[in-house]
Short mmCIF file of C-alpha atoms in Angstrom, two decimals:
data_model
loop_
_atom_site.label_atom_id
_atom_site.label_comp_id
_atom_site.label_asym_id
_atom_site.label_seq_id
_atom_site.Cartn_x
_atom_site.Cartn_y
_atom_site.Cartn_z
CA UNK A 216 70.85 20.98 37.18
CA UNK A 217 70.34 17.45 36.27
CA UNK A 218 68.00 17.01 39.31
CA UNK A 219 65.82 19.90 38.30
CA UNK A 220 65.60 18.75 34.60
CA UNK A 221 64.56 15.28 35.92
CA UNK A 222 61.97 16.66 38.87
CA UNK A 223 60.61 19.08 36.15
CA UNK A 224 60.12 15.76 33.20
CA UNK A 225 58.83 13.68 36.00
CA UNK A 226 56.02 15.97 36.81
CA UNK A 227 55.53 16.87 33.15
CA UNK A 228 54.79 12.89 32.78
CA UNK A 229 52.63 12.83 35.91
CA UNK A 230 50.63 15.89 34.80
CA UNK A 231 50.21 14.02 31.21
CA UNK A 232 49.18 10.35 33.54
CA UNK A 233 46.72 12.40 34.94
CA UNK A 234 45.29 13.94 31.88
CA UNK A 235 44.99 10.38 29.97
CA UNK A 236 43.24 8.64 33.20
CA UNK A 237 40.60 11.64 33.09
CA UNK A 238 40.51 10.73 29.27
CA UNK A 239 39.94 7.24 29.55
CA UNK A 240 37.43 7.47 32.38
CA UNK A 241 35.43 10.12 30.37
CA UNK A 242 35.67 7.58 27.23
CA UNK A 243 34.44 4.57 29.67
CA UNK A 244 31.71 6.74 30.57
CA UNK A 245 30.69 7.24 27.43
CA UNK A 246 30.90 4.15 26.37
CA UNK A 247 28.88 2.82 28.93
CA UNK A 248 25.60 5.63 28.58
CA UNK A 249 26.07 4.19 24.65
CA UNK A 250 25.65 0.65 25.31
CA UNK A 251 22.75 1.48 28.07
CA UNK A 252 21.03 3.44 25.15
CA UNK A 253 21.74 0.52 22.47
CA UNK A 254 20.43 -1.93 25.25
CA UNK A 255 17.18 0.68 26.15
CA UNK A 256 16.33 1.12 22.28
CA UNK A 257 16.70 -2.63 21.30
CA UNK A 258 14.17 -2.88 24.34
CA UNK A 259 12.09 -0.33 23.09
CA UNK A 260 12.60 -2.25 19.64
CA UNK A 261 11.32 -5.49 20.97
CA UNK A 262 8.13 -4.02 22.36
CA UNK A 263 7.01 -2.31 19.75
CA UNK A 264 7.91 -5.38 17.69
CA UNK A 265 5.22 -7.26 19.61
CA UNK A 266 2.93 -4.60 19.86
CA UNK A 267 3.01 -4.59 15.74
CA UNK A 268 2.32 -8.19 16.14
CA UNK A 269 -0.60 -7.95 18.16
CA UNK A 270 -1.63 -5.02 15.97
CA UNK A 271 -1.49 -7.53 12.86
CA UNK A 272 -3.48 -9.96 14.98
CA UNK A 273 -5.98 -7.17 15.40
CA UNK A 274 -5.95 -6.46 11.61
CA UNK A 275 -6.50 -9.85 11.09
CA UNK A 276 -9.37 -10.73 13.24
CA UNK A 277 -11.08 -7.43 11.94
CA UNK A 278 -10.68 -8.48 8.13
CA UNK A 279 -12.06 -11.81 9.13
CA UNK A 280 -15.07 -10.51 11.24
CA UNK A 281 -15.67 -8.16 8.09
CA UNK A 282 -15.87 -11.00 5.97
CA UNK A 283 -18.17 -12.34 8.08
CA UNK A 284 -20.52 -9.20 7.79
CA UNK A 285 -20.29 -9.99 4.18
CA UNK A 286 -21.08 -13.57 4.05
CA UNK A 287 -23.80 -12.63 6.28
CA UNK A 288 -25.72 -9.78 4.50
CA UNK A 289 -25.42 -11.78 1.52
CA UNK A 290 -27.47 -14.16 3.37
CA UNK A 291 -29.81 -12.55 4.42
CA UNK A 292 -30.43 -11.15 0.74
CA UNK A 293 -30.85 -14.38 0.08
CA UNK A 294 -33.54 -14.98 2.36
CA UNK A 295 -34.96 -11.66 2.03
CA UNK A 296 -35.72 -11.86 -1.33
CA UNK A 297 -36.51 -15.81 -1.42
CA UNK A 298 -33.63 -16.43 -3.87
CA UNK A 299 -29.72 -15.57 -3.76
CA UNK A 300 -28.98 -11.87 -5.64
CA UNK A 301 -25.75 -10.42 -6.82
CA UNK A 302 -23.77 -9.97 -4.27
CA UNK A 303 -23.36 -6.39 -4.94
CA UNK A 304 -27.07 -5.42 -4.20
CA UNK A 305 -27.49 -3.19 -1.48
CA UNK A 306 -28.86 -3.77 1.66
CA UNK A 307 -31.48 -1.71 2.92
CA UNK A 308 -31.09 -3.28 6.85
CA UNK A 309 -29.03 0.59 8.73
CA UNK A 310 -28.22 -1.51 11.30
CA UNK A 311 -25.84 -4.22 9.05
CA UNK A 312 -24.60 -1.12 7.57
CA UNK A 313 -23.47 0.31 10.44
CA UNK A 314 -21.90 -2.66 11.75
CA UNK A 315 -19.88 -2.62 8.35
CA UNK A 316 -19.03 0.82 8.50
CA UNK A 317 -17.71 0.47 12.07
CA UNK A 318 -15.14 -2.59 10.79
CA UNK A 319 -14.23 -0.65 7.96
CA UNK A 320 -13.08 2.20 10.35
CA UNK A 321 -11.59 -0.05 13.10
CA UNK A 322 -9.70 -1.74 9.72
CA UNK A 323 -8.58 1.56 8.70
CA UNK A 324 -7.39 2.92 12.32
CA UNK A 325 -5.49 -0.70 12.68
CA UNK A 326 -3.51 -0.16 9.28
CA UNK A 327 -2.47 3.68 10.67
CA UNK A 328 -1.16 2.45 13.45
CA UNK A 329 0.35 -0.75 11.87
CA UNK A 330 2.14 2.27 9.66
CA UNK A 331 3.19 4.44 12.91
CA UNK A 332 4.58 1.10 14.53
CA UNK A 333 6.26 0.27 11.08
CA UNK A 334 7.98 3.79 11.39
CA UNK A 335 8.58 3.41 14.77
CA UNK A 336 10.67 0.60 14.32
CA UNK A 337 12.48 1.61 11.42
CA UNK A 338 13.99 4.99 12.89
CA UNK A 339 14.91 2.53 16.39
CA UNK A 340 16.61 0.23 13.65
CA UNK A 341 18.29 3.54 12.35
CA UNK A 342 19.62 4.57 15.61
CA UNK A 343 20.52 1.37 16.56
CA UNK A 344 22.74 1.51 13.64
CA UNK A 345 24.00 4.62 15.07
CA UNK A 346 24.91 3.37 18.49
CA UNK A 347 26.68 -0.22 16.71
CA UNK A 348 29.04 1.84 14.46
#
């Protein structure tokens, strides 16, 4: 009867062996798809990082090269009109105008996607959080 008792607790115990390996390996598993995800988004993190860098660059250059449009219509008022004028008289010249209109639009597309990259990188941040607790 002993025997029986002992056969029947030893197999319980196996059975329950069993059930915590398949445990443990599905926890490993787990574990392992969430630190391949934390590893893929702080990868994804990093290149949109740099791509909001290199957007900023862009920015950058554009505001500059729009300056430049500035400093040079104002110029050519100048020597237009034999004398400097305020610099907010118009130009009549379509094709300065244009060239400033086309900055001002490339400036405006750079800051939207400045934004999207800015969002970008704050939901990655967010489920990076997600992933370390």
């Amino acid at each position: 009867m002993k025997l029986i008792r002992l056969r029947t607790e030893n197999r319980l115990l196996r059975q329950r062996i069993d059930y915590l390996e398949q445990e443990s390996s599905a926890l490993a598993d787990r574990l392992i798809k969430g630190q391949v995800n934390l590893a893929q988004e702080a990868e994804n993190c990093m290149s949109i990082s740099h791509e909001l860098h290199k957007l900023r660059d862009i920015n950058s250059d554009a505001h500059r090269r729009l300056e430049e449009a500035y400093d040079t219509i104002r110029e050519l008022s100048c020597k237009k009109n034999d004398g400097c004028i305020d610099t907010a008289t118009q130009v009549d010249d379509t094709s300065m105008i244009e060239h400033i209109h086309a900055l001002q639009q490339e400036l405006i597309e750079t800051h939207v996607r400045e934004a999207d990259n800015e969002n970008s990188i704050r939901d990655l941040k967010q489920r990076i959080q997600v992933f370390v607790h």
